[in-house]
Steps between C-alpha positions, in 0.01 A plus 500: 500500500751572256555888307319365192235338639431857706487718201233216314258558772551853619207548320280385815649763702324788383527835758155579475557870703723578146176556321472898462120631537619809324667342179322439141277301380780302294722457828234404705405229249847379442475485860278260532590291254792344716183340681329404139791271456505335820184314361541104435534336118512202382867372537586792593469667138378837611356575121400862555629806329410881612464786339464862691404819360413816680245335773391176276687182549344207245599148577620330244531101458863396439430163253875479445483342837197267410471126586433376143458121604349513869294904435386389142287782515666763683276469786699448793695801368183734515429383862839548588478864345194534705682445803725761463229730388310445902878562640449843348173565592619412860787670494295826370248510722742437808627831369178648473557524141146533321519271167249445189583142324344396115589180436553330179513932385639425130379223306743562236769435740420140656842545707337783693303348809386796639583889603514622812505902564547695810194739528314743747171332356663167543439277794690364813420141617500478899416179510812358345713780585513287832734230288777675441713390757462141346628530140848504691414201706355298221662221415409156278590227734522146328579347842268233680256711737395371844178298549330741709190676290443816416253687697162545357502880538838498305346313220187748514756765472689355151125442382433877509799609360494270210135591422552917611691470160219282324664173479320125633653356809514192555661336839574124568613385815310137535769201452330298247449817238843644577590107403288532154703832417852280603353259276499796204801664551717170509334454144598887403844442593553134311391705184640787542894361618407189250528801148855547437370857410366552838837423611762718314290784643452424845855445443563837386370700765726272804763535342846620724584774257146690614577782740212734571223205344377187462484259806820436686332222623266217516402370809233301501510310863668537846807390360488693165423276173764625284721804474464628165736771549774249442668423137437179558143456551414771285653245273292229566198696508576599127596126429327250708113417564462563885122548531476183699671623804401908487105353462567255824696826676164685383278331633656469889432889441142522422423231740666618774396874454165607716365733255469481108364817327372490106422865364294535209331688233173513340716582129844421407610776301816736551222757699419189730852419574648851578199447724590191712825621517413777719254263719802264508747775638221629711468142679898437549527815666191464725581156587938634538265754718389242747792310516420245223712339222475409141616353190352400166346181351390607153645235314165286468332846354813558256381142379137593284405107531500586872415841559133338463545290811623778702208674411247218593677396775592853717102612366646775269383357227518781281893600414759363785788738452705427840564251752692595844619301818451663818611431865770573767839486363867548577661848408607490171728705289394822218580435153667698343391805257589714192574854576217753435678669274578200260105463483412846467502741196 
């Protein structure tokens, strides 16, 4: 591995015994923050701000890093924020660090998620204090995952995480309905890669000049699909219509992965989303836990005229706000990450 591509993921290499019991409340939460950032986004946009006073750290949505086309809404970019915000409440209670959280805490201020303070009256979460050595090992892994299943107990174990932070689970593993969802995202992606719109800014965030985001790249079978790291086919992703052969790349994934998981909510509403994205992170690091990978299939839920169907279909009829692959996969590499201090205030 080259010097540059070293210092973009040194970020995953976090010396744990560095954390002082003895220092403030500030350093201890700018602390743990280096773990809040190791959370996944889509693209790789990491749209989070923080800001840190005395022992209050609020988390802050970053919407100059929004998804205009594909995140109409900004809701992919509140469950990513809600990602980072479980890293921290990992993170904190690995360090015995009792915490109070409001979320939503200002409704004049729409950009503030929530606040998080560091207080004797606060609590510490055993439970998931167990995870931390998995927001290191996480990784999204677009590769084709082995046939074998995944173990009932395993799938019992993403079901209580996911619903421990109040989100539906729902878990797919027979052929012919693991077909039906192939069936939706090949649709998702014709649409989507079929907008020249959808293009420019998929196009955007793989492109070469990206250091420490966006997706170095796409690989989206054994072989990889496409390198959109390269000039080139960042290029023709701006240019060209290629939705025919990403949706038939697609769907050899979904077909060929043992598990599907659909999380949903009973709203959709910024409260609702900073929700899931907690249950979300709470499930990748369970399943990173027990040896499981994952990567996201949300494009038929980023398409409303078939967010329905993935409701209907996976039984979460209500809101559908993610879809993930799981199985056995190859190692794969980190992404890599913004330093803390270029996302903190």
């Amino acid at each position: 591995m080259s010097r540059s591509n070293e210092n973009r993921l040194q970020a995953w290499a976090v010396d744990e015994h560095a954390f002082a019991r003895t220092a403030t409340a500030i350093e201890k939460l700018s602390f743990c923050l280096q773990y809040a950032i190791l959370a996944p986004s889509t693209h790789n946009t990491q749209p989070w701000r923080f800001v840190i006073s005395d022992d209050m750290l609020l988390l802050c949505a970053d919407r100059t890093r929004a998804l205009p086309v594909s995140d109409t809404y900004d809701r992919e970019l509140t469950i990513s924020c809600g990602a980072a915000l479980f890293n921290l409440r990992v993170a904190l209670s690995h360090f015995g660090c009792p915490y109070l959280i409001r979320v939503m805490p200002a409704v004049a201020e729409p950009d503030v998620l929530a606040s998080l303070q560091i207080s004797d009256e606060g609590f510490v979460d055993a439970d998931i204090a167990t995870l931390f050595p998995s927001m290191a090992k996480r990784v999204t892994n677009r590769r084709i995952f082995d046939a074998a299943p995944v173990p009932q107990s395993a799938i019992a174990l993403l079901r209580e995480a996911a619903e421990g932070e109040g989100a539906q689970f729902a878990a797919i593993a027979d052929e012919a309905e693991r077909s039906h969802v192939a069936d939706l995202v090949d649709q998702a992606d014709r649409v989507q890669l079929g907008d020249p719109r959808f293009r420019r800014e998929l196009a955007s965030w793989v492109s070469a000049t990206r250091r420490d985001d966006g997706m170095a790249s796409y690989s989206a079978s054994a072989g990889g699909l496409l390198d959109f790291a390269s000039p080139i086919i960042s290029s023709v992703v701006r240019t060209f219509d290629i939705g025919g052969g990403v949706a038939a790349s697609h769907r050899r994934l979904v077909e060929g992965s043992p598990l599907l998981i659909c999380l949903a909510t009973a709203t959709d509403d910024a409260e609702s989303w900073l929700l899931v994205g907690q249950a979300m992170q709470r499930v990748l690091l369970t399943l990173t836990a027990n040896g499981l990978h994952a990567s996201f299939l949300n494009q038929p839920i980023e398409v409303e005229s078939l967010r329905c169907a993935v409701g209907a279909m996976t039984g979460t009829g209500d809101f559908p706000q993610l879809l993930l692959r799981v199985g056995h996969g190859p190692e794969q590499p980190h992404t890599p990450r913004r330093p803390v201090e270029s996302v903190t205030t």
